[in-house]
Coordinates of C-alpha atoms in Angstrom, one line a residue:
Chain A
M1 CA -21.2 76.2 67.5
L2 CA -20.1 77.2 64.0
I3 CA -21.5 74.1 62.4
E4 CA -24.3 71.9 63.7
I5 CA -25.3 68.8 61.8
A6 CA -28.1 66.7 63.1
S7 CA -29.3 63.3 61.6
L8 CA -28.2 64.4 58.2
A9 CA -28.8 62.0 55.3
K10 CA -28.2 62.2 51.6
T11 CA -29.6 59.7 49.1
Y12 CA -28.9 59.9 45.4
Q13 CA -31.4 58.8 42.8
L14 CA -29.7 56.8 40.1
G15 CA -32.4 55.9 37.7
E16 CA -34.7 53.5 39.5
I17 CA -32.2 52.8 42.3
Q18 CA -31.7 54.9 45.4
V19 CA -28.1 55.1 46.5
P20 CA -27.6 56.2 50.1
A21 CA -24.4 58.2 50.3
L22 CA -24.8 59.5 53.9
K23 CA -26.9 57.8 56.6
T24 CA -27.6 59.8 59.7
V25 CA -24.6 61.9 60.4
D26 CA -24.4 64.1 63.6
L27 CA -21.5 66.5 63.8
K28 CA -20.6 69.7 65.6
I29 CA -17.6 71.9 64.7
G30 CA -16.7 74.9 66.7
K31 CA -15.0 78.2 65.8
N32 CA -11.2 78.0 65.1
E33 CA -11.2 74.2 64.9
Y34 CA -8.9 72.4 62.4
V35 CA -10.7 69.3 61.3
A36 CA -9.7 66.6 58.8
I37 CA -12.4 64.4 57.3
M38 CA -11.1 61.1 56.1
G39 CA -12.4 57.9 54.6
P40 CA -12.0 55.6 51.6
S41 CA -13.8 56.2 48.3
G42 CA -17.5 55.5 48.7
S43 CA -17.5 56.5 52.3
G44 CA -19.6 59.6 51.8
K45 CA -16.6 62.0 52.3
S46 CA -17.2 63.9 49.1
T47 CA -21.0 64.1 49.7
L48 CA -20.4 65.5 53.2
M49 CA -17.9 68.0 51.8
N50 CA -20.4 69.2 49.2
I51 CA -23.1 69.6 51.8
L52 CA -20.7 71.4 54.2
G53 CA -19.7 73.6 51.4
C54 CA -23.3 74.4 50.6
L55 CA -22.9 73.1 47.0
D56 CA -25.6 70.5 47.8
V57 CA -28.5 70.2 50.2
P58 CA -29.2 67.1 52.4
S59 CA -32.2 64.8 51.7
S60 CA -33.1 65.0 55.3
G61 CA -31.7 66.3 58.6
K62 CA -30.5 69.7 59.6
Y63 CA -27.4 71.7 58.8
I64 CA -26.9 75.0 60.7
L65 CA -23.9 77.1 59.5
N66 CA -23.1 80.1 61.6
E67 CA -26.7 80.4 62.7
H68 CA -28.1 80.0 59.1
D69 CA -30.3 77.0 58.5
V70 CA -28.7 75.9 55.2
S71 CA -30.7 72.6 54.8
T72 CA -33.8 74.4 53.4
M73 CA -32.2 77.1 51.3
D74 CA -32.8 77.6 47.6
D75 CA -30.1 78.1 45.0
N76 CA -29.8 81.8 45.3
Q77 CA -29.5 81.8 49.1
L78 CA -26.9 79.0 48.9
A79 CA -24.9 81.1 46.4
F80 CA -25.0 83.9 48.9
I81 CA -23.9 81.7 51.8
R82 CA -21.1 80.2 49.7
N83 CA -19.9 83.7 48.9
K84 CA -20.0 85.0 52.4
E85 CA -19.3 82.0 54.7
I86 CA -17.1 79.5 52.7
G87 CA -13.7 79.6 51.1
F88 CA -13.0 76.7 48.8
V89 CA -9.6 75.2 48.1
F90 CA -9.7 72.4 45.5
Q91 CA -7.3 69.6 44.5
T92 CA -7.2 70.9 40.9
F93 CA -6.9 74.5 42.1
N94 CA -9.8 75.6 39.9
L95 CA -8.6 79.0 38.9
L96 CA -9.9 80.9 35.8
S97 CA -7.2 80.3 33.2
R98 CA -7.8 83.5 31.3
A99 CA -7.6 85.7 34.4
N100 CA -4.4 86.8 36.3
A101 CA -3.7 85.9 39.9
L102 CA -5.2 89.2 41.2
H103 CA -8.4 88.8 39.2
N104 CA -8.8 85.2 40.4
V105 CA -8.5 86.3 44.0
E106 CA -10.9 89.2 43.7
L107 CA -13.6 87.2 42.0
P108 CA -15.7 86.4 45.1
L109 CA -15.7 90.2 45.9
I110 CA -17.1 90.9 42.4
Y111 CA -20.2 88.8 43.2
N112 CA -20.9 90.7 46.5
G113 CA -20.5 94.0 44.7
T114 CA -17.3 95.3 46.5
P115 CA -16.2 98.5 44.7
R116 CA -13.2 98.1 42.4
N117 CA -10.6 99.9 44.3
E118 CA -11.4 98.3 47.6
R119 CA -11.4 94.9 45.8
R120 CA -8.0 95.5 44.3
Q121 CA -6.5 96.4 47.7
M122 CA -8.0 93.4 49.5
A123 CA -6.8 91.0 46.7
E124 CA -3.3 92.4 46.9
Q125 CA -3.2 91.9 50.6
A126 CA -4.5 88.4 50.3
L127 CA -1.8 87.5 47.8
D128 CA 0.9 89.1 50.0
R129 CA -0.4 87.0 52.8
V130 CA 0.2 83.7 50.9
G131 CA 3.6 85.0 49.7
L132 CA 2.7 85.8 46.1
G133 CA 3.1 89.5 46.3
D134 CA 5.4 89.4 43.3
R135 CA 3.2 87.3 41.1
K136 CA 0.0 89.4 41.0
T137 CA -0.3 89.8 37.2
H138 CA 0.7 86.3 36.3
K139 CA -1.8 84.0 34.8
P140 CA -2.3 80.5 36.2
N141 CA -0.3 78.8 33.3
E142 CA 2.7 81.1 34.3
L143 CA 2.6 79.8 37.9
S144 CA 3.8 76.5 39.4
G145 CA 1.4 74.1 41.1
G146 CA 2.2 75.3 44.6
Q147 CA 1.9 78.9 43.5
R148 CA -1.5 78.2 41.9
Q149 CA -2.7 76.6 45.1
R150 CA -1.6 79.7 47.0
V151 CA -3.6 81.8 44.7
A152 CA -6.6 79.6 45.4
I153 CA -6.0 79.9 49.1
A154 CA -5.8 83.7 48.8
R155 CA -9.1 83.6 46.9
A156 CA -10.6 81.4 49.7
L157 CA -9.5 83.9 52.3
I158 CA -10.5 87.1 50.7
N159 CA -14.1 87.3 52.0
N160 CA -13.0 86.4 55.5
P161 CA -15.2 83.3 55.5
S162 CA -16.5 81.3 58.5
I163 CA -14.9 78.1 57.2
I164 CA -12.1 77.2 54.8
L165 CA -13.0 74.0 53.0
A166 CA -10.0 72.3 51.5
D167 CA -10.6 69.2 49.3
E168 CA -7.4 67.2 48.9
P169 CA -5.4 70.5 48.6
T170 CA -2.0 68.7 48.2
G171 CA -3.3 65.9 45.9
N172 CA -1.8 67.4 42.8
L173 CA 1.5 68.6 44.4
D174 CA 4.8 67.0 45.2
S175 CA 5.4 66.3 48.9
K176 CA 7.7 69.2 49.4
T177 CA 5.3 71.7 47.9
G178 CA 2.4 69.9 49.7
E179 CA 4.2 70.6 53.0
E180 CA 4.5 74.3 52.2
I181 CA 0.8 74.4 51.5
M182 CA 0.0 72.6 54.8
R183 CA 2.2 75.1 56.6
I184 CA -0.1 77.9 55.3
F185 CA -3.1 76.1 56.6
T186 CA -1.5 75.8 60.0
D187 CA -0.7 79.5 60.0
L188 CA -4.2 80.3 59.0
H189 CA -5.5 78.1 61.9
Q190 CA -3.3 79.9 64.3
A191 CA -4.5 83.2 63.0
G192 CA -8.1 82.2 64.1
N193 CA -9.5 80.6 60.9
T194 CA -11.7 77.5 61.0
I195 CA -10.4 74.9 58.6
I196 CA -12.0 71.7 57.3
L197 CA -9.6 69.4 55.4
V198 CA -10.9 66.5 53.3
T199 CA -8.2 64.0 52.5
H200 CA -7.4 60.3 52.3
E201 CA -3.7 60.7 53.2
E202 CA -2.9 60.0 56.9
Y203 CA 0.1 62.3 57.0
I204 CA -1.9 65.2 55.6
A205 CA -4.7 64.6 58.0
R206 CA -2.3 64.6 60.9
H207 CA -1.8 68.4 60.5
A208 CA -5.3 68.8 61.8
K209 CA -6.3 68.8 65.5
R210 CA -9.3 66.6 65.0
I211 CA -9.8 63.7 62.7
I212 CA -13.2 62.5 61.6
R213 CA -13.3 59.1 59.8
L214 CA -16.2 58.2 57.6
F215 CA -17.1 54.7 56.5
D216 CA -20.2 53.6 54.5
G217 CA -22.0 56.8 55.1
F218 CA -21.5 56.8 58.9
I219 CA -19.0 58.6 61.2
Q220 CA -16.8 55.8 62.2
S221 CA -14.6 57.7 64.6
D222 CA -14.1 61.3 65.8
E223 CA -10.7 61.9 67.6
T224 CA -9.3 65.0 68.9
A225 CA -5.5 65.1 69.2
A226 CA -4.1 65.8 72.6
Chain B
M1 CA -23.0 100.7 42.9
R2 CA -23.3 96.9 43.3
I3 CA -25.0 96.6 39.9
L4 CA -22.4 98.8 38.3
T5 CA -19.5 96.7 39.7
L6 CA -21.2 93.6 38.4
Y7 CA -21.9 94.9 34.9
R8 CA -18.4 96.2 34.5
E9 CA -17.2 92.7 35.3
Y10 CA -19.7 91.2 32.8
F11 CA -18.5 93.4 30.0
S12 CA -14.9 92.7 30.7
M13 CA -15.7 89.0 30.8
A14 CA -17.5 89.2 27.5
W15 CA -14.7 91.1 25.9
D16 CA -12.2 88.6 27.2
A17 CA -14.2 85.7 25.8
L18 CA -14.4 87.4 22.4
R19 CA -10.7 88.2 22.3
S20 CA -9.6 84.8 23.2
H21 CA -11.5 83.3 20.2
K22 CA -11.0 86.1 17.6
M23 CA -11.6 84.0 14.5
R24 CA -14.6 82.1 16.0
S25 CA -16.2 85.4 17.2
F26 CA -15.7 87.0 13.8
L27 CA -17.2 84.0 11.9
T28 CA -20.1 83.9 14.3
T29 CA -20.9 87.5 13.9
L30 CA -20.7 87.4 10.1
G31 CA -24.4 86.5 9.7
I32 CA -25.4 89.5 11.9
L33 CA -23.0 91.7 10.0
I34 CA -24.5 90.8 6.6
G35 CA -28.0 91.2 7.9
V36 CA -27.4 94.5 9.5
T37 CA -25.4 95.7 6.4
T38 CA -28.3 94.8 4.1
I39 CA -30.9 96.6 6.3
I40 CA -28.8 99.7 6.9
T41 CA -27.8 99.9 3.2
I42 CA -31.4 100.0 2.1
W43 CA -32.5 102.2 5.0
T44 CA -29.9 104.8 4.1
T45 CA -30.7 104.5 0.4
I46 CA -34.5 104.9 1.0
E47 CA -34.0 107.7 3.4
G48 CA -31.8 109.6 1.0
L49 CA -34.2 108.8 -1.8
N50 CA -37.2 109.9 0.2
Q51 CA -35.6 113.3 1.1
Y52 CA -34.7 113.8 -2.5
V53 CA -37.9 112.7 -4.1
Y54 CA -40.1 114.6 -1.7
G55 CA -37.9 117.6 -2.1
Q56 CA -38.4 117.3 -5.9
L57 CA -42.1 116.6 -5.6
S58 CA -42.5 119.8 -3.5
N59 CA -41.5 121.6 -6.7
I60 CA -44.9 120.6 -8.1
G61 CA -46.4 122.3 -5.1
S62 CA -49.0 120.8 -2.8
S63 CA -51.2 123.8 -3.4
S64 CA -51.8 123.2 -7.1
I65 CA -54.0 120.8 -9.0
Y66 CA -53.9 119.9 -12.7
V67 CA -56.9 119.2 -14.9
E68 CA -55.9 116.9 -17.7
K69 CA -57.1 114.2 -20.0
F70 CA -54.9 111.5 -18.4
P71 CA -54.3 110.7 -14.7
W72 CA -50.7 110.7 -13.7
V73 CA -50.9 107.2 -12.3
I74 CA -52.8 104.9 -14.6
T75 CA -54.4 101.8 -13.1
G76 CA -56.6 99.5 -15.1
D77 CA -57.9 100.2 -18.6
F78 CA -55.7 102.6 -20.6
W79 CA -58.3 102.8 -23.4
K80 CA -60.9 104.3 -21.2
Y81 CA -58.6 107.3 -20.8
R82 CA -57.4 107.2 -24.4
N83 CA -60.9 107.8 -25.7
R84 CA -61.6 110.9 -23.5
K85 CA -62.0 114.3 -24.9
E86 CA -59.1 116.7 -24.7
V87 CA -59.4 119.6 -22.2
N88 CA -60.2 122.7 -24.3
W89 CA -60.0 126.4 -24.2
K90 CA -63.7 126.9 -23.3
E91 CA -63.3 124.7 -20.3
Y92 CA -60.2 126.7 -19.2
Q93 CA -62.2 129.9 -19.5
A94 CA -65.0 128.4 -17.4
V95 CA -62.5 127.3 -14.7
L96 CA -60.8 130.7 -14.8
K97 CA -64.1 132.6 -14.4
Q98 CA -66.1 130.4 -12.1
V99 CA -63.7 128.8 -9.6
T100 CA -63.7 131.0 -6.5
L101 CA -61.2 129.2 -4.4
A102 CA -58.4 129.6 -7.0
S103 CA -55.8 132.2 -6.7
H104 CA -54.2 131.5 -10.1
V105 CA -55.4 129.5 -13.1
A106 CA -53.0 128.8 -15.9
P107 CA -53.6 127.0 -19.2
E108 CA -50.7 124.9 -20.5
V109 CA -49.9 123.4 -23.9
F110 CA -46.7 121.5 -24.7
S111 CA -44.7 120.7 -27.7
I112 CA -41.2 119.7 -28.7
K113 CA -39.5 122.0 -31.2
K114 CA -36.1 122.9 -32.7
V115 CA -34.5 126.1 -31.2
E116 CA -31.8 128.2 -33.0
F117 CA -29.6 131.0 -32.0
K118 CA -27.0 132.0 -34.6
K119 CA -25.0 128.8 -35.3
I120 CA -26.4 126.9 -32.4
Q121 CA -29.3 124.5 -33.3
L122 CA -30.9 122.5 -30.5
E123 CA -33.3 119.7 -31.4
G124 CA -36.1 118.5 -29.2
V125 CA -36.6 121.4 -26.9
F126 CA -39.6 121.4 -24.6
I127 CA -41.8 124.4 -25.4
I128 CA -44.6 125.4 -23.0
G129 CA -47.4 127.7 -24.0
S130 CA -49.0 129.4 -21.0
S131 CA -50.2 132.6 -19.5
E132 CA -48.8 135.1 -16.9
A133 CA -50.2 132.8 -14.2
Y134 CA -47.8 130.0 -15.0
T135 CA -45.1 131.6 -12.9
F136 CA -47.3 131.1 -9.8
T137 CA -48.9 127.8 -10.5
S138 CA -45.5 126.2 -11.3
S139 CA -43.5 128.4 -8.9
V140 CA -40.8 129.3 -11.4
Y141 CA -39.6 132.9 -11.1
P142 CA -37.3 134.9 -13.4
V143 CA -33.8 135.6 -12.2
E144 CA -33.1 137.8 -15.2
G145 CA -35.5 140.0 -17.1
R146 CA -39.2 139.3 -16.5
F147 CA -41.9 136.7 -17.0
I148 CA -44.5 136.9 -19.7
T149 CA -47.3 139.4 -18.9
E150 CA -51.0 139.7 -19.5
Q151 CA -50.2 142.0 -22.4
D152 CA -47.8 139.5 -24.0
V153 CA -50.6 137.0 -23.8
S154 CA -53.5 139.1 -25.0
N155 CA -51.4 140.6 -27.9
N156 CA -50.0 137.2 -28.9
R157 CA -46.5 138.6 -28.8
F158 CA -43.5 136.6 -30.0
V159 CA -41.6 136.7 -26.6
T160 CA -40.2 133.8 -24.6
V161 CA -38.8 133.1 -21.1
L162 CA -36.1 130.5 -21.0
G163 CA -35.2 127.8 -18.4
S164 CA -31.7 128.3 -17.0
E165 CA -30.3 125.2 -18.7
L166 CA -31.6 126.2 -22.1
A167 CA -30.3 129.7 -21.7
K168 CA -26.9 128.3 -20.8
R169 CA -26.9 126.0 -23.8
L170 CA -27.8 128.8 -26.2
F171 CA -25.9 131.7 -24.8
D172 CA -23.4 130.1 -22.4
K173 CA -22.3 133.0 -20.2
E174 CA -23.7 135.8 -22.4
N175 CA -26.7 137.7 -21.4
A176 CA -29.8 136.1 -22.8
V177 CA -32.4 138.9 -22.3
G178 CA -32.9 141.0 -25.4
K179 CA -31.6 138.4 -27.8
R180 CA -33.7 136.9 -30.6
I181 CA -34.0 133.2 -31.0
K182 CA -35.8 131.0 -33.5
I183 CA -38.3 128.4 -32.4
D184 CA -39.2 126.3 -35.4
N185 CA -39.5 129.0 -38.0
D186 CA -40.6 132.0 -35.9
V187 CA -38.4 134.6 -34.2
Y188 CA -39.0 135.3 -30.5
L189 CA -37.5 138.0 -28.2
V190 CA -36.0 136.6 -25.0
I191 CA -37.5 138.6 -22.2
G192 CA -36.4 136.5 -19.1
V193 CA -34.4 133.6 -17.7
L194 CA -35.9 131.4 -15.0
E195 CA -34.3 130.3 -11.8
K196 CA -32.6 126.9 -11.7
K197 CA -34.6 123.9 -10.5
G198 CA -31.8 121.4 -10.7
N199 CA -31.8 117.8 -11.8
F200 CA -34.2 115.0 -11.2
F201 CA -32.5 111.6 -11.5
G202 CA -29.9 113.1 -13.9
Q203 CA -32.5 114.9 -16.1
S204 CA -32.3 118.7 -16.1
M205 CA -35.6 120.4 -15.2
D206 CA -34.5 123.7 -16.7
D207 CA -34.2 122.8 -20.4
Y208 CA -37.4 124.5 -21.7
A209 CA -38.9 127.7 -23.0
V210 CA -42.2 129.4 -22.1
V211 CA -44.1 131.4 -24.7
P212 CA -47.5 133.1 -24.5
I213 CA -50.3 130.6 -25.1
G214 CA -52.1 132.7 -27.7
T215 CA -48.9 132.9 -29.8
F216 CA -48.5 129.1 -29.4
R217 CA -52.1 128.4 -30.4
R218 CA -51.9 130.7 -33.4
V219 CA -48.7 129.1 -34.7
Y220 CA -49.5 125.5 -33.8
G221 CA -53.2 125.3 -34.0
M222 CA -56.2 126.0 -31.7
H223 CA -57.3 122.5 -31.0
R224 CA -54.4 121.1 -29.0
G225 CA -55.4 119.6 -25.7
L226 CA -54.7 121.7 -22.7
R227 CA -53.7 121.2 -19.1
I228 CA -55.3 123.6 -16.7
S229 CA -53.2 124.2 -13.5
V230 CA -55.2 125.7 -10.6
M231 CA -53.5 127.0 -7.5
T232 CA -54.8 128.1 -4.2
D233 CA -53.1 130.3 -1.6
Y234 CA -54.5 128.0 1.1
P235 CA -53.1 124.5 0.8
E236 CA -55.6 123.2 3.5
Q237 CA -58.4 124.1 1.0
I238 CA -57.1 121.9 -1.7
E239 CA -59.8 119.3 -1.4
D240 CA -62.5 122.0 -1.6
L241 CA -60.7 123.5 -4.6
K242 CA -60.7 120.1 -6.2
D243 CA -64.4 119.7 -5.7
E244 CA -65.2 123.1 -7.1
V245 CA -63.0 122.6 -10.2
R246 CA -64.6 119.2 -10.7
G247 CA -68.1 120.7 -10.5
V248 CA -67.2 123.4 -13.1
M249 CA -65.8 120.8 -15.4
R250 CA -68.7 118.4 -15.1
K251 CA -71.2 121.2 -15.7
E252 CA -69.2 122.4 -18.7
R253 CA -69.2 118.9 -20.1
K254 CA -72.8 118.4 -19.3
L255 CA -72.1 115.1 -17.5
H256 CA -75.1 113.2 -16.1
P257 CA -74.9 113.0 -12.3
S258 CA -74.4 109.2 -12.5
A259 CA -71.7 109.4 -15.1
E260 CA -68.0 109.1 -14.3
D261 CA -65.6 112.0 -14.7
D262 CA -64.2 112.1 -18.2
F263 CA -61.2 114.1 -17.2
S264 CA -58.6 113.8 -14.5
I265 CA -57.7 116.1 -11.7
N266 CA -54.1 115.4 -10.8
Q267 CA -52.1 116.5 -7.8
Q268 CA -48.7 116.0 -6.2
D269 CA -50.1 113.4 -3.7
M270 CA -50.7 110.9 -6.6
L271 CA -46.9 110.9 -7.3
S272 CA -45.9 110.7 -3.7
D273 CA -48.4 107.9 -3.1
L274 CA -47.1 106.0 -6.1
Y275 CA -43.5 106.5 -4.9
K276 CA -44.5 105.3 -1.4
K277 CA -46.2 102.2 -2.9
L278 CA -43.2 101.3 -5.0
T279 CA -40.6 101.8 -2.3
S280 CA -42.6 100.1 0.4
T281 CA -42.6 96.9 -1.6
L282 CA -38.8 97.2 -2.1
F283 CA -38.4 98.0 1.5
A284 CA -40.4 94.9 2.5
I285 CA -38.4 92.6 0.3
V286 CA -35.1 93.8 1.5
F287 CA -36.2 93.6 5.1
I288 CA -37.2 90.0 4.6
I289 CA -33.8 89.2 3.1
G290 CA -32.0 91.1 6.0
G291 CA -34.3 89.4 8.4
I292 CA -33.4 85.9 7.1
S293 CA -29.7 86.6 7.4
L294 CA -30.3 87.9 10.9
L295 CA -32.1 84.7 11.7
V296 CA -29.3 82.6 10.3
G297 CA -26.8 84.8 12.2
G298 CA -28.9 84.2 15.4
I299 CA -28.8 80.5 15.0
G300 CA -25.0 80.7 14.5
I301 CA -24.7 82.7 17.8
M302 CA -26.9 80.2 19.6
N303 CA -24.8 77.3 18.3
I304 CA -21.5 78.9 19.3
M305 CA -22.8 79.9 22.7
L306 CA -23.9 76.3 23.4
V307 CA -20.3 75.2 22.5
S308 CA -18.9 77.9 24.7
V309 CA -21.1 76.9 27.7
T310 CA -19.9 73.3 27.3
E311 CA -16.3 74.3 27.0
R312 CA -16.6 76.5 30.0
T313 CA -18.5 74.2 32.3
R314 CA -15.6 74.2 34.7
E315 CA -15.5 78.0 34.8
I316 CA -19.2 78.0 35.5
G317 CA -18.6 75.6 38.4
I318 CA -15.9 77.7 39.9
R319 CA -17.9 80.9 39.6
K320 CA -20.9 79.2 41.2
A321 CA -18.7 77.7 44.0
I322 CA -17.5 81.2 45.0
G323 CA -20.9 82.7 45.1
A324 CA -22.2 83.5 41.6
T325 CA -26.0 83.1 41.5
R326 CA -28.0 81.7 38.6
S327 CA -28.8 85.1 37.4
N328 CA -25.2 86.2 37.5
I329 CA -24.3 83.3 35.2
L330 CA -27.3 83.9 33.0
T331 CA -26.4 87.6 32.6
Q332 CA -22.8 86.8 31.9
F333 CA -23.5 84.5 29.0
L334 CA -26.4 86.6 27.7
L335 CA -24.2 89.7 27.5
E336 CA -21.5 87.7 25.8
A337 CA -24.0 86.7 23.1
V338 CA -25.1 90.4 22.8
A339 CA -21.5 91.5 22.6
I340 CA -20.9 89.1 19.7
S341 CA -24.0 90.3 17.8
S342 CA -23.5 93.9 18.6
M343 CA -20.0 93.7 17.2
G344 CA -21.5 92.5 14.0
G345 CA -24.2 95.1 14.2
L346 CA -21.6 97.9 14.7
I347 CA -19.6 96.8 11.7
G348 CA -22.8 96.3 9.7
I349 CA -23.9 99.8 10.5
I350 CA -20.7 101.2 9.2
F351 CA -20.6 99.0 6.1
G352 CA -24.3 99.6 5.4
Y353 CA -24.1 103.3 5.8
L354 CA -21.1 103.5 3.4
A355 CA -22.8 101.2 0.9
G356 CA -26.0 103.4 1.1
L357 CA -24.0 106.5 0.4
A358 CA -22.3 104.8 -2.5
V359 CA -25.7 103.8 -4.0
L360 CA -27.0 107.4 -3.5
A361 CA -23.9 108.9 -5.0
Q362 CA -24.6 106.9 -8.2
M363 CA -27.8 108.9 -8.4
D364 CA -26.2 112.2 -7.5
I365 CA -27.8 112.3 -4.1
T366 CA -26.0 113.2 -0.9
T367 CA -27.4 112.7 2.5
G368 CA -26.4 112.9 6.2
V369 CA -26.0 110.3 8.9
S370 CA -29.3 109.1 10.1
L371 CA -29.7 108.4 13.8
T372 CA -32.7 106.1 13.1
S373 CA -30.6 103.8 11.0
I374 CA -28.0 103.5 13.7
M375 CA -30.6 102.7 16.3
I376 CA -32.3 100.2 14.0
G377 CA -28.9 98.5 13.4
F378 CA -28.1 98.3 17.1
G379 CA -31.7 97.4 18.0
F380 CA -31.8 94.4 15.6
S381 CA -28.4 93.1 16.6
A382 CA -29.0 93.4 20.3
F383 CA -32.4 91.7 19.9
V384 CA -30.9 88.8 18.0
G385 CA -28.1 88.5 20.6
I386 CA -30.6 88.4 23.4
T387 CA -32.9 85.9 21.7
A388 CA -30.2 83.6 20.5
G389 CA -28.2 83.9 23.7
F390 CA -31.0 83.2 26.1
Y391 CA -31.2 79.4 25.8
P392 CA -27.5 78.7 26.1
A393 CA -27.2 81.2 29.0
Y394 CA -30.2 79.6 30.7
K395 CA -28.6 76.2 30.3
A396 CA -25.4 77.5 31.8
S397 CA -27.2 79.0 34.8
K398 CA -28.9 75.7 35.5
L399 CA -25.7 73.7 35.7
S400 CA -25.0 72.0 39.0
P401 CA -21.9 73.4 40.7
I402 CA -20.8 69.9 41.8
E403 CA -20.9 68.3 38.4
S404 CA -19.5 71.4 36.7
L405 CA -16.4 71.3 39.0
R406 CA -15.9 67.6 38.3
Y407 CA -16.2 68.2 34.5
D408 CA -13.1 67.2 32.6
Q409 CA -12.0 69.5 29.8

């Protein structure tokens, strides 16, 4: 299994009050799966995504990602895992506004010390792959929303991560552009990538092969499409 | 390799950050700029001055001592020195005959007189009466003609050797040797011209004439106070020489063993010590002023870096999400602070250096580029950058990636 989560819980401390966000979650995701995580606000969807993305650690329980026990790691180890195993795609794109497309895409490689020339080459290939070969030197403010999200996807792909974690990737896009982006995810899935999609839109979630619904910090349902 | 890749990225990030806020970066660095400029200006000035003053002081020679009524540097009660006896001829004779470590002993008397040659009349010329040994004790050598000799001295001849500036003023480009000049009311034969010593703070050191001391004493009286200059060929023996001269003088003056010296033995060290004392105070004051503006500059940098960290919370979140560690973020912001302050440091070094040269030029002193001052300028600015940048950078490194990514700009 690529991801193994066992009796995972997360409780936030808000002043004196303890707020449980996730209560005992068990979950397994295999290689090359295409999973959508759904749920209304307050369901624990964001918390689960943060933990899956190694941005946060659980209060209790186990999270094994690609044979690494992530639940006990410190900040530096988590940074290393995020760099190596996870590619993020955010609703708000989250590109560096001062850097051009190429530089945004090669950023993860800078932090693992890939030499300049190799880095350039890999970033160019990734941009070609998302169809932005002709926009390499454009800055984010010179690109459309769809193009920005493609740059973000290229950045997520560049380190060849174990999972691509997309948090409402079409939330800031019109439906036509959103469809184009979803088509890229489908292509990536067919090329062998593991994709985890967090969304509250039914029609977006339906692109995935498996839909996990959260409610009040529990997994309410877990269906795999035929 | 890995480190190199990272640092190249850090520097290009720092450069980008500075470029994207040109005005802000410039204003931030102004404090550092002023501080470094102040320090480098003074450093360059002092270094040039040092070179110059020590160069000039070496004319006095570190292998000569001078027995005189007054010390060169008077501290405390002036009247104590005022009431001393003058150094006299008998004492000179005693030093000449009894001091074994001396290679040359010269008696010196001074006066200021009118000098005439044909139509040219010069008032207030410095006249030195001395012996043939003066050329060695003062290390002045003739470039034309000869110096006064033992015979000139023992026969009280009316001959004179001129400093180069005086010779120029009297004879311009004409040959001085063989001419007759009038000093006061007596006629002297010019037998030599001395080599040029140059200026000391705009004052020529070559505007004087030397005459045999016997002649001087016969014309101007036998009871003038003397100065005895004593030279050794072995500068390392100067302290022993001093002791020996002191012993001879005390014996000659029949001083009780518990009595203080009633004469002074002067040497070059006293002047260089005085100079050091004066300049080190000046140095300290200016360093404090420069230090204060560096401190203020540092506070400015810390302030702007805190603003920058807040503005770029989102960026920090993104970088962390894709794998930047705490130390990556820390180094990035630290280097940015160092870049801002080094920029100020660099401009400060250039400004300070030029200002220092300008100050020295006012005093007719030229000097070269000093590596020390450049290193000091860079050292100070980098130090301020690191110190001021640390807290903001640390704060940035501690930000949670989740909250940073959620941060609204």
